[in-house]
Amino acid sequence: MSEMKNKVVIITGASSGIGRAAAIKFGGGGARVALVARSGDKLAEVVRLIEADGGEAAAIVADVTLKADVERVVSVVVETLGGGIDVLVNAAGILKAGTVEDTSLTDWDHLMKINVRGPFYLMQCAMPYLIEREGNVVNVSSVNAVRAFPGVLAYCVSKAALEQLTRCTALEMAGKGVRVNSVNPGVTATQLHRSGGMDEETYAAFLEHSKTTHPLGRVGQPEEVAELIYFLASSKAAWITGGTHLIDGGRGQTCAR
Ligand code: NDP
């Protein structure tokens, strides 16, 4: 039997991309998956996919920037999915282009609220339950957390903050048996860049150019990142905490030239 059988797993950003792929992976592993995002229709489709495969899933429509929504996510999960929480995957996130000269305070605050405050408050609210079950957290960070790229200033800063949040929480919680890790993808084929404002033509050119910026010569697929998230959440990773785990086709090892 899969070790994820009946584990209660919360995944934010489960309506699309990496979160969606992770939800399907955990659902396939027998976990009881709580799927969190704002788009109810898309979540319902992922629930259907998981259930069609014999898995168990529930959609919770919520905005991770809203305190009351985050609190509701945790209480609904605990009340309806089996009395506790084993794994929290913080995958919800947004990207917005902008430099130090033109990033508006509105964009800055919005990025920080979704990419940093969201994971922080979810971890805080879920922590008593994670401690109870000696569970773990996987935060979906980015290669942009550890390398600087021009033109996506606030995004890079938000991911660097998430990285430090991961490390600090890992140290604070290690004595209580809770592990906390980051996965750090390079460019992955999802909606992120389009939702962030890229039109189709620019996105196609960006994907083509990404073949040269990723030494392995291609972008990643969300399912590849989901495999790493699943591994880190499993007992196979029982001695791994506070880690930055690049999954980026080698991008994080490159230097501009
Ligand atoms: P997608 O745009 O495909 O998915 C983003 C997800 O976040 C959606 O499910 C969206 O759901 C959810 N989301 C956004 N805002 C909120 C909110 N306020 N409350 C709740 N959910 C929200 O992008 P990815 O799958 O690529 O992104 C997942 C994570 O991976 C992000 O943290 C991103 O920064 C990171 N990442 C992605 C890379 C890439 O190249 N794709 C590279 C490195 C890291 P909804 O709109 O329904 O609320």
Short mmCIF file of C-alpha atoms and ligand atoms in Angstrom, two decimals:
data_model
loop_
_atom_site.label_atom_id
_atom_site.label_comp_id
_atom_site.label_asym_id
_atom_site.label_seq_id
_atom_site.Cartn_x
_atom_site.Cartn_y
_atom_site.Cartn_z
CA MET A 1 0.00 0.00 0.00
CA SER A 2 1.19 3.52 -0.79
CA GLU A 3 2.49 5.35 2.28
CA MET A 4 0.36 8.35 1.23
CA LYS A 5 -2.82 6.29 1.65
CA ASN A 6 -5.30 8.34 3.71
CA LYS A 7 -2.76 11.09 4.43
CA VAL A 8 -4.43 14.48 4.52
CA VAL A 9 -2.72 16.84 2.09
CA ILE A 10 -3.55 20.50 1.47
CA ILE A 11 -2.39 21.86 -1.89
CA THR A 12 -2.83 25.53 -2.75
CA GLY A 13 -2.78 26.58 -6.38
CA ALA A 14 -4.33 23.23 -7.27
CA SER A 15 -6.45 24.64 -10.09
CA SER A 16 -3.51 24.97 -12.49
CA GLY A 17 0.06 24.07 -13.35
CA ILE A 18 2.35 22.72 -10.64
CA GLY A 19 -0.29 22.64 -7.88
CA ARG A 20 -2.70 20.81 -10.17
CA ALA A 21 -0.06 18.23 -11.13
CA ALA A 22 0.85 17.77 -7.46
CA ALA A 23 -2.82 17.26 -6.55
CA ILE A 24 -3.15 14.55 -9.19
CA LYS A 25 0.08 12.90 -8.00
CA PHE A 26 -0.97 12.84 -4.33
CA GLY A 27 -4.50 11.77 -5.28
CA GLY A 28 -3.02 8.89 -7.28
CA GLY A 29 -0.95 7.95 -4.23
CA GLY A 30 -4.11 7.48 -2.16
CA ALA A 31 -3.97 10.72 -0.17
CA ARG A 32 -7.05 12.69 0.80
CA VAL A 33 -6.32 15.87 -1.06
CA ALA A 34 -7.75 19.31 -0.30
CA LEU A 35 -7.46 21.44 -3.40
CA VAL A 36 -7.31 25.18 -2.81
CA ALA A 37 -7.58 28.04 -5.32
CA ARG A 38 -10.01 30.79 -6.33
CA SER A 39 -11.41 29.10 -9.48
CA GLY A 40 -14.07 26.66 -8.35
CA ASP A 41 -14.73 25.27 -11.84
CA LYS A 42 -11.11 24.38 -12.42
CA LEU A 43 -10.81 22.81 -8.97
CA ALA A 44 -13.94 20.75 -9.63
CA GLU A 45 -12.35 19.41 -12.82
CA VAL A 46 -9.24 18.31 -10.91
CA VAL A 47 -11.43 16.67 -8.25
CA ARG A 48 -13.23 14.76 -11.02
CA LEU A 49 -9.91 13.58 -12.48
CA ILE A 50 -8.67 12.36 -9.10
CA GLU A 51 -11.96 10.64 -8.28
CA ALA A 52 -12.10 9.00 -11.72
CA ASP A 53 -8.75 7.47 -10.84
CA GLY A 54 -10.16 6.10 -7.56
CA GLY A 55 -8.73 8.87 -5.38
CA GLU A 56 -10.26 11.14 -2.75
CA ALA A 57 -10.30 14.93 -3.15
CA ALA A 58 -12.22 18.00 -2.04
CA ALA A 59 -12.23 21.47 -3.55
CA ILE A 60 -12.04 24.47 -1.26
CA VAL A 61 -12.48 27.78 -3.03
CA ALA A 62 -10.31 30.28 -1.20
CA ASP A 63 -7.99 33.22 -1.72
CA VAL A 64 -4.69 32.75 0.13
CA THR A 65 -4.39 36.52 0.65
CA LEU A 66 -7.48 36.53 2.85
CA LYS A 67 -6.96 35.72 6.52
CA ALA A 68 -10.48 34.34 6.99
CA ASP A 69 -10.13 32.14 3.88
CA VAL A 70 -6.88 30.58 5.10
CA GLU A 71 -8.40 29.91 8.52
CA ARG A 72 -11.46 28.37 6.85
CA VAL A 73 -9.27 26.11 4.67
CA VAL A 74 -7.54 24.67 7.71
CA SER A 75 -10.72 24.23 9.76
CA VAL A 76 -12.69 22.66 6.87
CA VAL A 77 -9.85 20.24 6.15
CA VAL A 78 -9.51 19.18 9.78
CA GLU A 79 -13.27 18.81 10.24
CA THR A 80 -14.03 16.97 7.02
CA LEU A 81 -10.96 15.09 5.83
CA GLY A 82 -9.89 13.07 8.80
CA GLY A 83 -9.14 15.16 11.88
CA GLY A 84 -5.66 16.41 11.02
CA ILE A 85 -3.12 17.51 8.42
CA ASP A 86 -0.10 15.50 7.22
CA VAL A 87 1.23 17.62 4.36
CA LEU A 88 0.89 21.24 3.24
CA VAL A 89 2.01 22.15 -0.28
CA ASN A 90 2.10 25.90 -0.89
CA ALA A 91 2.01 26.15 -4.67
CA ALA A 92 -0.27 29.16 -5.19
CA GLY A 93 1.75 32.02 -6.61
CA ILE A 94 1.83 34.77 -9.19
CA LEU A 95 4.44 36.43 -11.38
CA LYS A 96 4.47 40.05 -12.42
CA ALA A 97 7.14 41.75 -14.52
CA GLY A 98 8.71 44.98 -13.31
CA THR A 99 12.02 46.62 -12.47
CA VAL A 100 13.19 48.72 -9.52
CA GLU A 101 12.19 51.76 -11.62
CA ASP A 102 8.65 50.81 -12.56
CA THR A 103 7.25 48.27 -10.07
CA SER A 104 4.19 49.87 -8.50
CA LEU A 105 3.58 49.56 -4.78
CA THR A 106 0.30 47.83 -5.64
CA ASP A 107 2.10 45.12 -7.62
CA TRP A 108 4.77 44.79 -4.92
CA ASP A 109 2.20 44.36 -2.16
CA HIS A 110 0.12 41.94 -4.22
CA LEU A 111 3.11 39.69 -4.99
CA MET A 112 4.23 39.66 -1.38
CA LYS A 113 0.73 38.94 -0.17
CA ILE A 114 0.24 35.89 -2.38
CA ASN A 115 3.80 34.55 -2.61
CA VAL A 116 5.00 35.17 0.96
CA ARG A 117 2.16 36.03 3.34
CA GLY A 118 -0.05 33.28 1.93
CA PRO A 119 2.42 30.44 2.61
CA PHE A 120 3.35 32.00 5.98
CA TYR A 121 -0.19 32.15 7.27
CA LEU A 122 -1.11 28.73 5.92
CA MET A 123 1.92 27.24 7.68
CA GLN A 124 1.03 29.08 10.88
CA CYS A 125 -2.59 27.91 10.88
CA ALA A 126 -1.72 24.33 9.87
CA MET A 127 1.25 23.98 12.22
CA PRO A 128 -0.57 22.63 15.32
CA TYR A 129 -1.97 19.81 13.17
CA LEU A 130 1.32 19.19 11.37
CA ILE A 131 3.04 18.90 14.75
CA GLU A 132 0.42 16.42 15.93
CA ARG A 133 1.15 14.14 12.98
CA GLU A 134 4.83 14.99 12.49
CA GLY A 135 3.91 16.15 9.03
CA ASN A 136 5.72 18.36 6.58
CA VAL A 137 5.50 21.38 4.28
CA VAL A 138 6.70 21.81 0.72
CA ASN A 139 6.86 25.41 -0.50
CA VAL A 140 6.99 25.96 -4.24
CA SER A 141 9.68 28.59 -4.56
CA SER A 142 11.76 29.22 -7.71
CA VAL A 143 15.26 29.33 -9.16
CA ASN A 144 14.57 33.10 -8.90
CA ALA A 145 14.92 32.72 -5.12
CA VAL A 146 18.60 31.92 -5.43
CA ARG A 147 19.55 33.72 -8.67
CA ALA A 148 18.81 37.32 -9.60
CA PHE A 149 17.07 38.01 -12.90
CA PRO A 150 16.39 41.56 -14.14
CA GLY A 151 12.84 42.62 -14.97
CA VAL A 152 11.04 40.48 -12.37
CA LEU A 153 12.26 42.29 -9.28
CA ALA A 154 9.36 41.84 -6.87
CA TYR A 155 8.88 38.21 -7.91
CA CYS A 156 12.56 37.42 -7.23
CA VAL A 157 12.39 39.16 -3.85
CA SER A 158 9.17 37.34 -2.94
CA LYS A 159 10.71 33.96 -3.73
CA ALA A 160 13.91 34.80 -1.82
CA ALA A 161 11.69 35.68 1.15
CA LEU A 162 9.81 32.41 0.78
CA GLU A 163 13.14 30.60 0.76
CA GLN A 164 14.20 32.16 4.06
CA LEU A 165 10.72 31.52 5.46
CA THR A 166 11.24 27.85 4.60
CA ARG A 167 14.64 27.69 6.28
CA CYS A 168 13.61 29.56 9.44
CA THR A 169 10.46 27.49 9.84
CA ALA A 170 12.42 24.28 9.26
CA LEU A 171 14.80 25.14 12.10
CA GLU A 172 12.03 26.25 14.44
CA MET A 173 9.96 23.12 13.83
CA ALA A 174 12.69 20.46 13.55
CA GLY A 175 12.49 19.69 17.28
CA LYS A 176 8.75 19.18 16.92
CA GLY A 177 9.16 16.66 14.12
CA VAL A 178 7.89 18.84 11.26
CA ARG A 179 10.00 19.10 8.09
CA VAL A 180 9.85 22.12 5.76
CA ASN A 181 11.39 22.18 2.29
CA SER A 182 11.42 24.25 -0.89
CA VAL A 183 11.30 23.13 -4.48
CA ASN A 184 12.86 25.60 -6.88
CA PRO A 185 11.74 25.13 -10.47
CA GLY A 186 13.16 26.79 -13.56
CA VAL A 187 10.75 27.78 -16.31
CA THR A 188 7.89 25.29 -16.26
CA ALA A 189 5.09 25.07 -18.83
CA THR A 190 2.06 26.42 -16.90
CA GLN A 191 -0.22 29.45 -16.98
CA LEU A 192 2.11 31.51 -14.74
CA HIS A 193 3.69 33.71 -17.40
CA ARG A 194 0.48 34.25 -19.37
CA SER A 195 -1.43 35.14 -16.20
CA GLY A 196 1.42 37.52 -15.44
CA GLY A 197 0.74 39.45 -18.62
CA MET A 198 2.64 37.72 -21.48
CA ASP A 199 0.69 37.46 -24.72
CA GLU A 200 0.81 34.19 -26.71
CA GLU A 201 3.46 35.41 -29.13
CA THR A 202 5.77 36.68 -26.40
CA TYR A 203 5.23 33.47 -24.41
CA ALA A 204 6.10 31.29 -27.42
CA ALA A 205 9.29 33.32 -27.96
CA PHE A 206 10.08 33.08 -24.23
CA LEU A 207 9.73 29.27 -24.27
CA GLU A 208 11.97 29.08 -27.34
CA HIS A 209 14.60 31.30 -25.70
CA SER A 210 14.34 29.21 -22.53
CA LYS A 211 15.93 26.32 -24.44
CA THR A 212 19.13 28.33 -24.35
CA THR A 213 18.85 29.53 -20.74
CA HIS A 214 18.32 26.00 -19.38
CA PRO A 215 21.41 23.83 -19.95
CA LEU A 216 19.28 20.71 -20.47
CA GLY A 217 17.78 22.50 -23.45
CA ARG A 218 14.11 22.59 -22.53
CA VAL A 219 11.61 23.94 -20.03
CA GLY A 220 10.13 21.70 -17.35
CA GLN A 221 6.72 20.09 -17.12
CA PRO A 222 4.54 20.50 -14.01
CA GLU A 223 4.45 16.72 -13.54
CA GLU A 224 8.24 16.68 -13.12
CA VAL A 225 8.02 19.24 -10.31
CA ALA A 226 5.13 17.28 -8.75
CA GLU A 227 7.38 14.20 -8.51
CA LEU A 228 9.90 16.16 -6.44
CA ILE A 229 7.20 17.64 -4.21
CA TYR A 230 5.83 14.13 -3.62
CA PHE A 231 9.27 12.76 -2.81
CA LEU A 232 10.00 15.56 -0.30
CA ALA A 233 6.63 14.99 1.36
CA SER A 234 7.27 11.25 1.70
CA SER A 235 9.18 9.32 4.35
CA LYS A 236 11.94 8.76 1.78
CA ALA A 237 12.88 12.36 2.54
CA ALA A 238 12.68 11.87 6.33
CA TRP A 239 16.17 13.33 6.87
CA ILE A 240 15.71 16.34 4.60
CA THR A 241 14.57 19.67 6.00
CA GLY A 242 15.22 23.34 5.30
CA GLY A 243 16.46 22.45 1.85
CA THR A 244 16.46 24.36 -1.42
CA HIS A 245 15.82 21.82 -4.16
CA LEU A 246 16.51 23.10 -7.64
CA ILE A 247 14.58 21.40 -10.42
CA ASP A 248 15.50 23.66 -13.27
CA GLY A 249 17.32 21.91 -16.11
CA GLY A 250 20.56 23.33 -14.70
CA ARG A 251 19.50 26.97 -14.94
CA GLY A 252 20.60 27.80 -11.42
CA GLN A 253 24.18 26.79 -12.25
CA THR A 254 24.55 29.20 -15.18
CA CYS A 255 26.16 32.62 -15.34
CA ALA A 256 25.08 35.35 -17.73
CA ARG A 257 27.09 35.45 -20.95
P1 NDP B 1 -0.18 28.75 -12.64
O1 NDP B 1 -0.50 30.18 -12.98
O2 NDP B 1 -0.46 27.71 -13.64
O3 NDP B 1 -0.91 28.38 -11.26
C1 NDP B 1 -0.95 29.31 -10.21
C2 NDP B 1 -1.92 28.80 -9.17
O4 NDP B 1 -1.96 29.71 -8.08
C3 NDP B 1 -3.32 28.67 -9.71
O5 NDP B 1 -3.90 27.48 -9.25
C4 NDP B 1 -4.04 29.86 -9.10
O6 NDP B 1 -5.42 29.55 -8.93
C5 NDP B 1 -3.32 29.96 -7.77
N1 NDP B 1 -3.47 31.27 -7.15
C6 NDP B 1 -3.01 32.45 -7.60
N2 NDP B 1 -3.38 33.42 -6.78
C7 NDP B 1 -4.07 32.84 -5.77
C8 NDP B 1 -4.71 33.33 -4.61
N3 NDP B 1 -4.71 34.64 -4.29
N4 NDP B 1 -5.33 32.45 -3.80
C9 NDP B 1 -5.37 31.14 -4.09
N5 NDP B 1 -4.77 30.62 -5.18
C10 NDP B 1 -4.14 31.47 -6.00
O7 NDP B 1 1.34 28.78 -12.26
P2 NDP B 1 2.38 27.65 -11.78
O8 NDP B 1 1.75 26.36 -11.61
O9 NDP B 1 3.55 27.80 -12.62
O10 NDP B 1 2.75 28.27 -10.36
C11 NDP B 1 2.80 27.49 -9.18
C12 NDP B 1 3.97 27.95 -8.35
O11 NDP B 1 5.17 27.62 -9.03
C13 NDP B 1 4.01 29.47 -8.12
O12 NDP B 1 4.33 29.74 -6.78
C14 NDP B 1 5.14 29.93 -9.04
O13 NDP B 1 5.76 31.08 -8.58
C15 NDP B 1 6.05 28.72 -8.98
N6 NDP B 1 7.01 28.62 -10.08
C16 NDP B 1 6.57 28.50 -11.37
C17 NDP B 1 7.48 28.47 -12.41
C18 NDP B 1 7.06 28.42 -13.85
O14 NDP B 1 7.89 28.66 -14.74
N7 NDP B 1 5.82 28.07 -14.15
C19 NDP B 1 8.93 28.53 -12.15
C20 NDP B 1 9.27 28.62 -10.76
C21 NDP B 1 8.34 28.66 -9.77
P3 NDP B 1 -6.63 30.55 -9.11
O15 NDP B 1 -6.27 31.54 -10.16
O16 NDP B 1 -7.75 29.63 -9.48
O17 NDP B 1 -6.80 31.16 -7.77
#
